[in-house]
Coordinates of C-alpha atoms in Angstrom, one line a residue:
X1 CA 177.4 126.7 115.9
X2 CA 180.6 127.8 117.5
X3 CA 179.3 126.8 120.9
X4 CA 178.7 123.3 119.8
X5 CA 182.1 123.0 118.2
X6 CA 183.8 124.3 121.4
X7 CA 181.9 121.7 123.4
X8 CA 182.9 118.9 121.0
X9 CA 186.5 120.1 121.0
X10 CA 186.4 120.1 124.8
X11 CA 185.2 116.5 124.9
X12 CA 187.9 115.4 122.5
X13 CA 190.6 117.2 124.6
X14 CA 189.6 115.0 127.6
X15 CA 190.9 111.8 126.0
X16 CA 194.5 111.4 127.1
X17 CA 197.5 110.7 124.8
X18 CA 197.3 113.6 122.4
X19 CA 201.0 114.3 122.1
X20 CA 202.2 110.7 121.9
X21 CA 199.4 109.1 119.8
X22 CA 197.6 111.9 118.1
X23 CA 194.4 110.9 116.3
X24 CA 195.2 107.2 117.0
X25 CA 194.3 107.7 120.7
X26 CA 190.7 107.0 119.9
X27 CA 191.3 103.5 118.5
X28 CA 191.0 101.7 121.8
X29 CA 187.6 103.3 122.4
X30 CA 186.3 102.2 119.0
X31 CA 187.9 98.7 119.5
X32 CA 185.9 98.3 122.7
X33 CA 182.7 99.5 121.1
X34 CA 183.2 97.0 118.3
X35 CA 183.8 94.2 120.8
X36 CA 180.6 95.1 122.7
X37 CA 178.6 95.1 119.5
X38 CA 180.0 91.7 118.5
X39 CA 179.2 90.2 121.9
X40 CA 175.6 91.6 121.7
X41 CA 175.1 90.2 118.2
X42 CA 176.3 86.7 119.3
X43 CA 174.7 86.4 122.7
X44 CA 171.6 88.7 123.0
X45 CA 168.4 87.1 121.8
X46 CA 165.6 89.1 120.3
X47 CA 162.6 86.8 120.3
X48 CA 164.1 83.4 119.6
X49 CA 167.0 84.4 117.4
X50 CA 170.4 86.1 117.6
X51 CA 171.9 88.1 114.7
X52 CA 174.1 85.1 113.8
X53 CA 171.2 82.7 113.7
X54 CA 169.6 84.8 111.1
X55 CA 172.8 85.2 109.2
X56 CA 173.5 81.5 109.0
X57 CA 169.9 80.7 107.9
X58 CA 170.0 83.4 105.2
X59 CA 173.4 82.1 104.0
X60 CA 172.2 78.6 103.7
X61 CA 169.1 79.7 101.9
X62 CA 171.3 81.6 99.4
X63 CA 173.5 78.6 98.9
X64 CA 170.5 76.4 98.3
X65 CA 169.1 78.8 95.7
X66 CA 172.4 79.0 94.0
X67 CA 172.7 75.2 93.8
X68 CA 169.2 75.1 92.2
X69 CA 170.1 77.9 89.8
X70 CA 173.3 76.1 88.8
X71 CA 171.4 72.9 88.0
X72 CA 173.0 70.8 90.7
X73 CA 169.7 70.1 92.3
X74 CA 169.2 68.9 95.8
X75 CA 170.3 65.7 97.4
X76 CA 168.4 62.7 96.1
X77 CA 165.6 61.4 98.2
X78 CA 166.2 57.9 99.7
X79 CA 164.6 55.1 97.8
X80 CA 161.4 53.6 99.2
X81 CA 161.8 50.3 100.9

């Protein structure tokens, strides 16, 4: 157990800015990781869809179900000619 914590402590000591920034020195690393994850969710397709395609579809389905539950119904069908 001590060996592992020394290894982790050693890895954390490698990151510069300990005196000036303290624990906040890790923020740029996590900011970049978050940016990469966001880019992957927007641009990388798994099958035919991206994460945001699925999100938009599910959101519109929930809105549609809520409108039905509220009794607003759906848009009227155009009259036959």
